[in-house]
Amino acid sequence: MTEEWQQNISKVVEEGELLQGTLSQLRRKDGAAAPKTIVRPVQLKNGLHLQFEYHYSNKVTHENVLPDLAGAKIIELLEGDYKQALFKTTKADLQLLFNKKGKATLLSKAPTGSVKAADMQHNRQKNRVIAEGTAAPFLVELGIMTADGAVHAKKQDKYRQINRFLEMVTDVLPSLPKDKPLTIVDFGCGKSYLTFALYHLLAVEQKREISIIGLDLKADVIAFCQQLADKLGYDKLKFLVGDIADYEELSEADMVVTLHACDTATDAALAKAVNWGASVIMSVPCCQHELFKQVQSDVLAPILSQGLLKERFAALATDAARGTLLEVLGYKVQMLEFVDPEHTPKNLLIRAVRSGQTASKDKWEQYEQFRSFLHLSPSLEHMLSDLWPTKTDADVKK
Ligand SMILES: C[S@@+](CC[C@H](N)C(=O)[O-])C[C@H]1O[C@@H](n2cnc3c(N)ncnc32)[C@H](O)[C@@H]1O
C-alpha cells in the first residue's frame, strides 16, 4: 500500500512543484549508492526532465528522467538507499526522516526555495501536447477536464497517459504519408480516450485530412463512442462493432493502433497492419497467454518453474517475437514505456515504423533461433506465413 509520505512526494513531483530535492544519510555503507543525490528540474532540448545528480566521493554522475517517472524513482531511492531528504517545493520545504525501524516522518515548513518555479510549471504545461488551461472539447466530454480547461484531480493519470501517447505519436508523424488523406485504425478501441485524442491532435489541431476507424467487440461501448463523436462533430471518426480478425473493410491503412487488445487479438491487429502496408504501428500488448502455454527450456527452469516469473518472461518473449518479426519485414521497432493508469504492469508500447527495406533474412534467422530455443509457435508468424524470407527462397528454388 502506498504510504502517505510516498503520496506526498509523488504529488509534489507530478504537480511540477519540486524545486530541489536532496537525499542523504545512507542506509548502508557498502559504497554501492552515492552518499548524496540532488534532484532538480531541468529544461532539455527534448522537454522538461528531472535531473538526478549522484554525488560519489570521487565523481558526480547525472541521469535525466521524464517527469512522469521521476516520483517513483525518488521513492525507490529513498526506500533503498537514504534515511533523510529535504524537498524544497513551491509551496513548502518538506523534510523526510526515517527512524531506525524505517518509519517515515514528513515535516512541512514555509517554503524557502527561490528558483523560478512558475517558469518550470509553465514549461511543463507547454510541453504537454494538450496543455491545461484551454479546454479540449473531447476531454471535457470524457470528464477529464473542466469547461475552463483544468484537469480534474482524479483524472490526472488519464490526462498524463493521453499526453504521453500523443507525444509518442508526434515523434513518428514525419513517417506518415504527407500527400494524401490518412487512414488510421484503432483495433480494440474500448472507451476510446486515445482514439479521440488522436483525432483531436491530427484533425482538429493539425487540420490534417484523416479518417479514423475504431473497432471493438463491445456494442454498447461502440454506441457510446459513436454518439460522442457525433456530438463533437468529429465526422471522420467512425466506430464499428466487430472482431479484429474478421475485419475486412479496408485494403490499406497508414497507421494502426492497438492498445491493450487481449492476447492474440494484438497479433491479428499487427498482421492486418502489415498486410495493409501501415507506415506506423503503435501497439500495447495485453494478457499474453499464448506463449505462456508454449514456452519450454531446461536452461531457463529457474524462471519457468515459478508461475509469476514464467508469466513475465512469456510476456517479454511474446513482445520480443512480435518486435523481431516486424523487424524482419523492414519495420524499425522501438519498445517504449507507456504510462498506463489502468493496467500498470502492461506498460510496454511497441512502436514500429516502416522503413521500406525488404525482408531481412538475417533477422529471420535470429527469430528462428529464438523461437526454436524456447519452443514457441507464435500466432503472428502463422498469420503472416507468406511473408517470411526463407519461405520465398524455398519457393524460388523449387
Ligand atoms: C483493455 S481494453 C483497452 C481499450 C483501449 N484500447 C485502451 O487502451 O484504453 C481492450 C479492448 O479490446 C477489445 N477487444 C479484445 N479482443 C478483441 C477482438 N478480437 N476484436 C475487437 N476488439 C477486441 C475489448 O472488447 C476491449 O474493449
GROMACS .gro file of C-alpha atoms and ligand atoms in nm:
model
  425
    1MET     CA    1   0.000   0.000   0.000
    2THR     CA    2   0.124   0.348  -0.081
    3GLU     CA    3   0.228   0.535   0.236
    4GLU     CA    4   0.137   0.897   0.299
    5TRP     CA    5   0.494   1.026   0.251
    6GLN     CA    6   0.510   0.846  -0.084
    7GLN     CA    7   0.183   1.006  -0.194
    8ASN     CA    8   0.310   1.349  -0.089
    9ILE     CA    9   0.639   1.315  -0.275
   10SER     CA   10   0.466   1.178  -0.588
   11LYS     CA   11   0.219   1.466  -0.584
   12VAL     CA   12   0.489   1.731  -0.549
   13VAL     CA   13   0.674   1.587  -0.849
   14GLU     CA   14   0.362   1.528  -1.057
   15GLU     CA   15   0.230   1.879  -0.999
   16GLY     CA   16   0.565   2.028  -1.105
   17GLU     CA   17   0.617   2.186  -0.760
   18LEU     CA   18   0.961   2.040  -0.687
   19LEU     CA   19   1.242   2.295  -0.694
   20GLN     CA   20   1.516   2.079  -0.546
   21GLY     CA   21   1.540   1.755  -0.351
   22THR     CA   22   1.845   1.646  -0.153
   23LEU     CA   23   1.863   1.281  -0.049
   24SER     CA   24   2.129   1.198   0.212
   25GLN     CA   25   2.228   0.976   0.510
   26LEU     CA   26   2.297   0.639   0.351
   27ARG     CA   27   2.117   0.336   0.492
   28ARG     CA   28   2.420   0.114   0.422
   29LYS     CA   29   2.789   0.199   0.391
   30ASP     CA   30   2.877  -0.064   0.128
   31GLY     CA   31   2.978   0.202  -0.126
   32ALA     CA   32   2.708   0.099  -0.377
   33ALA     CA   33   2.497   0.413  -0.359
   34ALA     CA   34   2.607   0.776  -0.391
   35PRO     CA   35   2.629   0.938  -0.044
   36LYS     CA   36   2.412   1.223  -0.169
   37THR     CA   37   2.168   1.267  -0.457
   38ILE     CA   38   2.027   1.600  -0.568
   39VAL     CA   39   1.717   1.614  -0.785
   40ARG     CA   40   1.609   1.924  -0.972
   41PRO     CA   41   1.403   2.013  -1.279
   42VAL     CA   42   1.598   2.090  -1.596
   43GLN     CA   43   1.473   2.211  -1.930
   44LEU     CA   44   1.638   1.999  -2.202
   45LYS     CA   45   1.601   2.015  -2.580
   46ASN     CA   46   1.356   1.728  -2.568
   47GLY     CA   47   1.146   1.878  -2.289
   48LEU     CA   48   1.138   1.911  -1.915
   49HIS     CA   49   1.315   1.641  -1.716
   50LEU     CA   50   1.417   1.587  -1.356
   51GLN     CA   51   1.790   1.558  -1.326
   52PHE     CA   52   1.931   1.318  -1.068
   53GLU     CA   53   2.280   1.426  -0.968
   54TYR     CA   54   2.461   1.145  -0.786
   55HIS     CA   55   2.745   1.271  -0.564
   56TYR     CA   56   3.006   0.999  -0.503
   57SER     CA   57   3.330   1.069  -0.312
   58ASN     CA   58   3.534   1.095  -0.634
   59LYS     CA   59   3.281   1.177  -0.906
   60VAL     CA   60   2.940   1.320  -0.983
   61THR     CA   61   2.711   1.148  -1.235
   62HIS     CA   62   2.382   1.261  -1.387
   63GLU     CA   63   2.066   1.094  -1.502
   64ASN     CA   64   1.775   1.275  -1.669
   65VAL     CA   65   1.434   1.125  -1.602
   66LEU     CA   66   1.096   1.216  -1.753
   67PRO     CA   67   0.875   1.398  -1.500
   68ASP     CA   68   0.614   1.120  -1.513
   69LEU     CA   69   0.869   0.864  -1.395
   70ALA     CA   70   1.066   1.077  -1.152
   71GLY     CA   71   0.837   1.046  -0.847
   72ALA     CA   72   0.866   0.668  -0.848
   73LYS     CA   73   1.243   0.694  -0.889
   74ILE     CA   74   1.280   0.925  -0.587
   75ILE     CA   75   1.068   0.690  -0.376
   76GLU     CA   76   1.276   0.391  -0.489
   77LEU     CA   77   1.599   0.571  -0.392
   78LEU     CA   78   1.459   0.668  -0.053
   79GLU     CA   79   1.337   0.317   0.023
   80GLY     CA   80   1.664   0.158  -0.087
   81ASP     CA   81   1.943   0.398  -0.002
   82TYR     CA   82   1.866   0.705   0.207
   83LYS     CA   83   1.738   0.785   0.557
   84GLN     CA   84   1.679   1.155   0.507
   85ALA     CA   85   1.568   1.404   0.244
   86LEU     CA   86   1.483   1.771   0.207
   87PHE     CA   87   1.246   1.876  -0.069
   88LYS     CA   88   1.222   2.245  -0.149
   89THR     CA   89   0.895   2.299  -0.329
   90THR     CA   90   0.694   2.598  -0.445
   91LYS     CA   91   0.455   2.552  -0.153
   92ALA     CA   92   0.669   2.422   0.135
   93ASP     CA   93   1.000   2.282   0.248
   94LEU     CA   94   0.942   1.914   0.324
   95GLN     CA   95   1.181   1.725   0.546
   96LEU     CA   96   1.162   1.347   0.539
   97LEU     CA   97   1.325   1.136   0.809
   98PHE     CA   98   1.325   0.759   0.860
   99ASN     CA   99   1.374   0.624   1.213
  100LYS     CA  100   1.568   0.306   1.299
  101LYS     CA  101   1.261   0.094   1.237
  102GLY     CA  102   1.219   0.250   0.893
  103LYS     CA  103   0.913   0.455   0.987
  104ALA     CA  104   0.892   0.783   0.796
  105THR     CA  105   0.813   1.131   0.933
  106LEU     CA  106   0.742   1.415   0.695
  107LEU     CA  107   0.770   1.769   0.833
  108SER     CA  108   0.644   2.069   0.643
  109LYS     CA  109   0.775   2.429   0.683
  110ALA     CA  110   0.725   2.755   0.497
  111PRO     CA  111   0.898   2.749   0.156
  112THR     CA  112   1.249   2.891   0.120
  113GLY     CA  113   1.307   2.796  -0.247
  114SER     CA  114   1.376   3.076  -0.490
  115VAL     CA  115   1.406   2.902  -0.827
  116LYS     CA  116   1.168   3.027  -1.093
  117ALA     CA  117   0.911   2.768  -1.014
  118ALA     CA  118   0.635   2.931  -1.208
  119ASP     CA  119   0.850   2.911  -1.523
  120MET     CA  120   0.916   2.543  -1.469
  121GLN     CA  121   0.549   2.478  -1.416
  122HIS     CA  122   0.474   2.674  -1.730
  123ASN     CA  123   0.734   2.477  -1.928
  124ARG     CA  124   0.588   2.153  -1.805
  125GLN     CA  125   0.247   2.257  -1.932
  126LYS     CA  126   0.392   2.393  -2.254
  127ASN     CA  127   0.547   2.054  -2.320
  128ARG     CA  128   0.218   1.873  -2.295
  129VAL     CA  129   0.059   1.813  -2.634
  130ILE     CA  130  -0.273   1.910  -2.479
  131ALA     CA  131  -0.189   2.175  -2.221
  132GLU     CA  132  -0.400   2.260  -1.920
  133GLY     CA  133  -0.579   2.591  -1.934
  134THR     CA  134  -0.754   2.553  -2.268
  135ALA     CA  135  -1.040   2.308  -2.270
  136ALA     CA  136  -1.015   2.031  -2.532
  137PRO     CA  137  -1.384   1.952  -2.601
  138PHE     CA  138  -1.333   1.573  -2.605
  139LEU     CA  139  -1.160   1.584  -2.267
  140VAL     CA  140  -1.445   1.788  -2.123
  141GLU     CA  141  -1.699   1.536  -2.258
  142LEU     CA  142  -1.498   1.244  -2.121
  143GLY     CA  143  -1.490   1.407  -1.777
  144ILE     CA  144  -1.114   1.468  -1.771
  145MET     CA  145  -1.115   1.849  -1.798
  146THR     CA  146  -1.348   2.116  -1.670
  147ALA     CA  147  -1.505   2.358  -1.918
  148ASP     CA  148  -1.230   2.608  -1.838
  149GLY     CA  149  -0.951   2.362  -1.908
  150ALA     CA  150  -0.848   2.246  -1.559
  151VAL     CA  151  -0.778   1.874  -1.521
  152HIS     CA  152  -0.994   1.703  -1.257
  153ALA     CA  153  -0.773   1.584  -0.971
  154LYS     CA  154  -0.885   1.220  -1.006
  155LYS     CA  155  -0.819   1.221  -1.382
  156GLN     CA  156  -0.457   1.337  -1.371
  157ASP     CA  157  -0.330   0.986  -1.453
  158LYS     CA  158  -0.553   0.956  -1.756
  159TYR     CA  159  -0.459   1.306  -1.869
  160ARG     CA  160  -0.089   1.219  -1.841
  161GLN     CA  161  -0.141   0.895  -2.031
  162ILE     CA  162  -0.319   1.075  -2.315
  163ASN     CA  163  -0.040   1.328  -2.341
  164ARG     CA  164   0.228   1.062  -2.331
  165PHE     CA  165   0.054   0.873  -2.609
  166LEU     CA  166   0.025   1.187  -2.821
  167GLU     CA  167   0.395   1.263  -2.765
  168MET     CA  168   0.480   0.917  -2.895
  169VAL     CA  169   0.257   0.973  -3.197
  170THR     CA  170   0.403   1.319  -3.262
  171ASP     CA  171   0.754   1.171  -3.282
  172VAL     CA  172   0.656   0.949  -3.575
  173LEU     CA  173   0.428   1.186  -3.768
  174PRO     CA  174   0.706   1.260  -4.020
  175SER     CA  175   0.694   0.889  -4.116
  176LEU     CA  176   0.331   0.910  -4.229
  177PRO     CA  177   0.244   0.994  -4.592
  178LYS     CA  178   0.221   1.370  -4.642
  179ASP     CA  179   0.046   1.393  -4.975
  180LYS     CA  180  -0.280   1.210  -4.913
  181PRO     CA  181  -0.558   1.178  -4.655
  182LEU     CA  182  -0.457   0.943  -4.375
  183THR     CA  183  -0.646   0.630  -4.278
  184ILE     CA  184  -0.599   0.523  -3.917
  185VAL     CA  185  -0.748   0.219  -3.744
  186ASP     CA  186  -0.772   0.168  -3.369
  187PHE     CA  187  -0.828  -0.201  -3.302
  188GLY     CA  188  -0.985  -0.287  -2.966
  189CYS     CA  189  -1.055   0.084  -2.908
  190GLY     CA  190  -1.270   0.029  -2.596
  191LYS     CA  191  -1.378   0.360  -2.444
  192SER     CA  192  -1.152   0.529  -2.699
  193TYR     CA  193  -0.994   0.808  -2.494
  194LEU     CA  194  -0.683   0.772  -2.706
  195THR     CA  195  -0.876   0.743  -3.033
  196PHE     CA  196  -1.048   1.074  -2.960
  197ALA     CA  197  -0.711   1.219  -2.859
  198LEU     CA  198  -0.559   1.112  -3.190
  199TYR     CA  199  -0.847   1.270  -3.381
  200HIS     CA  200  -0.812   1.589  -3.177
  201LEU     CA  201  -0.439   1.611  -3.248
  202LEU     CA  202  -0.449   1.535  -3.619
  203ALA     CA  203  -0.787   1.656  -3.745
  204VAL     CA  204  -0.868   1.939  -3.503
  205GLU     CA  205  -0.526   2.081  -3.409
  206GLN     CA  206  -0.321   1.999  -3.718
  207LYS     CA  207  -0.614   2.020  -3.962
  208ARG     CA  208  -0.499   1.710  -4.149
  209GLU     CA  209  -0.735   1.519  -4.369
  210ILE     CA  210  -0.783   1.192  -4.188
  211SER     CA  211  -1.034   0.922  -4.121
  212ILE     CA  212  -1.016   0.710  -3.807
  213ILE     CA  213  -1.198   0.383  -3.752
  214GLY     CA  214  -1.235   0.244  -3.401
  215LEU     CA  215  -1.327  -0.125  -3.383
  216ASP     CA  216  -1.429  -0.321  -3.076
  217LEU     CA  217  -1.630  -0.629  -2.982
  218LYS     CA  218  -1.847  -0.440  -2.734
  219ALA     CA  219  -2.162  -0.297  -2.896
  220ASP     CA  220  -2.259  -0.075  -2.601
  221VAL     CA  221  -1.916   0.086  -2.579
  222ILE     CA  222  -1.907   0.143  -2.955
  223ALA     CA  223  -2.255   0.303  -2.946
  224PHE     CA  224  -2.136   0.540  -2.669
  225CYS     CA  225  -1.823   0.633  -2.866
  226GLN     CA  226  -2.017   0.695  -3.188
  227GLN     CA  227  -2.264   0.918  -3.006
  228LEU     CA  228  -1.979   1.117  -2.858
  229ALA     CA  229  -1.804   1.151  -3.197
  230ASP     CA  230  -2.133   1.278  -3.346
  231LYS     CA  231  -2.182   1.522  -3.060
  232LEU     CA  232  -1.830   1.659  -3.104
  233GLY     CA  233  -1.880   1.689  -3.480
  234TYR     CA  234  -1.589   1.451  -3.545
  235ASP     CA  235  -1.736   1.341  -3.877
  236LYS     CA  236  -1.435   1.138  -3.991
  237LEU     CA  237  -1.427   0.928  -3.677
  238LYS     CA  238  -1.633   0.609  -3.713
  239PHE     CA  239  -1.685   0.334  -3.460
  240LEU     CA  240  -1.771  -0.020  -3.561
  241VAL     CA  241  -1.860  -0.338  -3.374
  242GLY     CA  242  -1.655  -0.639  -3.479
  243ASP     CA  243  -1.371  -0.882  -3.424
  244ILE     CA  244  -1.028  -0.766  -3.534
  245ALA     CA  245  -0.957  -1.097  -3.708
  246ASP     CA  246  -1.272  -1.066  -3.922
  247TYR     CA  247  -1.238  -0.702  -4.017
  248GLU     CA  248  -1.213  -0.688  -4.395
  249GLU     CA  249  -1.341  -0.342  -4.480
  250LEU     CA  250  -1.008  -0.186  -4.574
  251SER     CA  251  -0.733  -0.281  -4.815
  252GLU     CA  252  -0.479  -0.030  -4.681
  253ALA     CA  253  -0.417   0.190  -4.378
  254ASP     CA  254  -0.145   0.436  -4.285
  255MET     CA  255  -0.142   0.382  -3.913
  256VAL     CA  256  -0.272   0.105  -3.692
  257VAL     CA  257  -0.314   0.149  -3.319
  258THR     CA  258  -0.395  -0.138  -3.088
  259LEU     CA  259  -0.379  -0.069  -2.717
  260HIS     CA  260  -0.442  -0.350  -2.472
  261ALA     CA  261  -0.628  -0.574  -2.714
  262CYS     CA  262  -0.627  -0.911  -2.544
  263ASP     CA  263  -0.377  -1.190  -2.614
  264THR     CA  264  -0.362  -1.286  -2.984
  265ALA     CA  265  -0.609  -1.009  -3.081
  266THR     CA  266  -0.291  -0.797  -3.081
  267ASP     CA  267  -0.136  -1.036  -3.334
  268ALA     CA  268  -0.444  -1.015  -3.556
  269ALA     CA  269  -0.413  -0.634  -3.544
  270LEU     CA  270  -0.039  -0.644  -3.623
  271ALA     CA  271  -0.098  -0.884  -3.913
  272LYS     CA  272  -0.365  -0.655  -4.060
  273ALA     CA  273  -0.134  -0.356  -4.021
  274VAL     CA  274   0.150  -0.532  -4.204
  275ASN     CA  275  -0.077  -0.654  -4.483
  276TRP     CA  276  -0.214  -0.303  -4.530
  277GLY     CA  277   0.138  -0.163  -4.552
  278ALA     CA  278   0.085   0.063  -4.250
  279SER     CA  279   0.365   0.319  -4.214
  280VAL     CA  280   0.326   0.334  -3.837
  281ILE     CA  281   0.208   0.077  -3.583
  282MET     CA  282   0.152   0.155  -3.215
  283SER     CA  283   0.072  -0.146  -3.002
  284VAL     CA  284   0.047  -0.205  -2.629
  285PRO     CA  285   0.005  -0.580  -2.582
  286CYS     CA  286  -0.208  -0.721  -2.304
  287CYS     CA  287  -0.289  -1.060  -2.143
  288GLN     CA  288  -0.022  -1.256  -2.330
  289HIS     CA  289  -0.142  -1.612  -2.263
  290GLU     CA  290  -0.038  -1.782  -2.585
  291LEU     CA  291   0.335  -1.824  -2.528
  292PHE     CA  292   0.289  -1.889  -2.156
  293LYS     CA  293   0.143  -2.227  -2.256
  294GLN     CA  294   0.421  -2.299  -2.507
  295VAL     CA  295   0.747  -2.179  -2.358
  296GLN     CA  296   0.988  -2.456  -2.257
  297SER     CA  297   1.357  -2.460  -2.174
  298ASP     CA  298   1.550  -2.669  -1.924
  299VAL     CA  299   1.816  -2.399  -1.906
  300LEU     CA  300   1.553  -2.147  -1.801
  301ALA     CA  301   1.396  -2.374  -1.538
  302PRO     CA  302   1.477  -2.123  -1.258
  303ILE     CA  303   1.246  -1.877  -1.435
  304LEU     CA  304   0.991  -2.112  -1.587
  305SER     CA  305   0.929  -2.312  -1.270
  306GLN     CA  306   0.791  -2.001  -1.096
  307GLY     CA  307   0.445  -1.904  -1.222
  308LEU     CA  308   0.491  -1.530  -1.180
  309LEU     CA  309   0.835  -1.525  -1.339
  310LYS     CA  310   0.715  -1.751  -1.619
  311GLU     CA  311   0.423  -1.516  -1.688
  312ARG     CA  312   0.652  -1.214  -1.711
  313PHE     CA  313   0.907  -1.399  -1.916
  314ALA     CA  314   0.639  -1.525  -2.156
  315ALA     CA  315   0.508  -1.170  -2.196
  316LEU     CA  316   0.859  -1.044  -2.274
  317ALA     CA  317   0.919  -1.331  -2.516
  318THR     CA  318   0.587  -1.253  -2.688
  319ASP     CA  319   0.683  -0.891  -2.740
  320ALA     CA  320   1.037  -0.983  -2.844
  321ALA     CA  321   0.896  -1.224  -3.104
  322ARG     CA  322   0.649  -0.963  -3.233
  323GLY     CA  323   0.913  -0.692  -3.247
  324THR     CA  324   1.161  -0.915  -3.427
  325LEU     CA  325   0.901  -1.033  -3.679
  326LEU     CA  326   0.818  -0.671  -3.757
  327GLU     CA  327   1.191  -0.603  -3.799
  328VAL     CA  328   1.218  -0.900  -4.036
  329LEU     CA  329   0.959  -0.722  -4.250
  330GLY     CA  330   1.155  -0.398  -4.261
  331TYR     CA  331   0.998  -0.209  -3.972
  332LYS     CA  332   1.213  -0.007  -3.734
  333VAL     CA  333   1.092  -0.115  -3.392
  334GLN     CA  334   1.119   0.057  -3.055
  335MET     CA  335   0.995  -0.075  -2.724
  336LEU     CA  336   0.880   0.223  -2.518
  337GLU     CA  337   0.749   0.265  -2.168
  338PHE     CA  338   0.383   0.359  -2.174
  339VAL     CA  339   0.215   0.519  -1.874
  340ASP     CA  340  -0.096   0.322  -1.819
  341PRO     CA  341  -0.310   0.400  -1.516
  342GLU     CA  342  -0.549   0.109  -1.558
  343HIS     CA  343  -0.320  -0.181  -1.645
  344THR     CA  344   0.007  -0.083  -1.479
  345PRO     CA  345   0.212  -0.398  -1.544
  346LYS     CA  346   0.116  -0.386  -1.912
  347ASN     CA  347   0.330  -0.090  -1.971
  348LEU     CA  348   0.517  -0.160  -2.290
  349LEU     CA  349   0.441   0.004  -2.620
  350ILE     CA  350   0.573  -0.139  -2.945
  351ARG     CA  351   0.625   0.145  -3.192
  352ALA     CA  352   0.707   0.027  -3.542
  353VAL     CA  353   0.780   0.249  -3.839
  354ARG     CA  354   0.803   0.103  -4.190
  355SER     CA  355   1.146   0.166  -4.336
  356GLY     CA  356   1.077   0.045  -4.689
  357GLN     CA  357   1.356  -0.212  -4.665
  358THR     CA  358   1.291  -0.562  -4.797
  359ALA     CA  359   1.255  -0.860  -4.566
  360SER     CA  360   1.574  -0.938  -4.373
  361LYS     CA  361   1.697  -1.295  -4.383
  362ASP     CA  362   1.943  -1.232  -4.101
  363LYS     CA  363   1.667  -1.109  -3.873
  364TRP     CA  364   1.456  -1.407  -3.971
  365GLU     CA  365   1.736  -1.644  -3.871
  366GLN     CA  366   1.772  -1.461  -3.543
  367TYR     CA  367   1.398  -1.502  -3.487
  368GLU     CA  368   1.403  -1.871  -3.578
  369GLN     CA  369   1.682  -1.941  -3.331
  370PHE     CA  370   1.496  -1.754  -3.060
  371ARG     CA  371   1.164  -1.928  -3.106
  372SER     CA  372   1.324  -2.274  -3.152
  373PHE     CA  373   1.526  -2.232  -2.834
  374LEU     CA  374   1.208  -2.156  -2.639
  375HIS     CA  375   0.985  -2.400  -2.835
  376LEU     CA  376   0.748  -2.124  -2.941
  377SER     CA  377   0.499  -2.111  -3.222
  378PRO     CA  378   0.366  -1.752  -3.214
  379SER     CA  379   0.040  -1.665  -3.389
  380LEU     CA  380   0.188  -1.365  -3.567
  381GLU     CA  381   0.433  -1.590  -3.751
  382HIS     CA  382   0.146  -1.807  -3.878
  383MET     CA  383  -0.076  -1.513  -3.962
  384LEU     CA  384   0.194  -1.371  -4.190
  385SER     CA  385   0.325  -1.706  -4.313
  386ASP     CA  386   0.357  -1.592  -4.678
  387LEU     CA  387   0.598  -1.316  -4.598
  388TRP     CA  388   0.900  -1.480  -4.436
  389PRO     CA  389   1.222  -1.470  -4.637
  390THR     CA  390   1.307  -1.840  -4.616
  391LYS     CA  391   0.967  -1.942  -4.748
  392THR     CA  392   1.020  -1.719  -5.050
  393ASP     CA  393   1.370  -1.857  -5.106
  394ALA     CA  394   1.246  -2.214  -5.079
  395ASP     CA  395   0.971  -2.144  -5.329
  396VAL     CA  396   1.217  -1.990  -5.572
  397LYS     CA  397   1.447  -2.296  -5.551
  398LYS     CA  398   1.165  -2.541  -5.631
  399LIG     C1  399  -0.844  -0.330  -2.208
  399LIG     S1  400  -0.946  -0.265  -2.330
  399LIG     C2  401  -0.847  -0.137  -2.398
  399LIG     C3  402  -0.924  -0.025  -2.459
  399LIG     C4  403  -0.840   0.087  -2.521
  399LIG     N1  404  -0.771   0.042  -2.638
  399LIG     C5  405  -0.743   0.142  -2.420
  399LIG     O1  406  -0.624   0.109  -2.424
  399LIG     O2  407  -0.784   0.220  -2.333
  399LIG     C6  408  -0.936  -0.392  -2.453
  399LIG     C7  409  -1.043  -0.380  -2.557
  399LIG     O3  410  -1.013  -0.469  -2.663
  399LIG     C8  411  -1.134  -0.523  -2.708
  399LIG     N2  412  -1.103  -0.649  -2.779
  399LIG     C9  413  -1.042  -0.759  -2.729
  399LIG     N3  414  -1.033  -0.855  -2.823
  399LIG    C10  415  -1.088  -0.802  -2.936
  399LIG    C11  416  -1.108  -0.852  -3.068
  399LIG     N4  417  -1.068  -0.974  -3.101
  399LIG     N5  418  -1.167  -0.772  -3.156
  399LIG    C12  419  -1.208  -0.647  -3.124
  399LIG     N6  420  -1.190  -0.594  -3.001
  399LIG    C13  421  -1.132  -0.671  -2.908
  399LIG    C14  422  -1.216  -0.544  -2.581
  399LIG     O4  423  -1.354  -0.551  -2.609
  399LIG    C15  424  -1.179  -0.420  -2.502
  399LIG     O5  425  -1.270  -0.314  -2.523
   0.00000   0.00000   0.00000
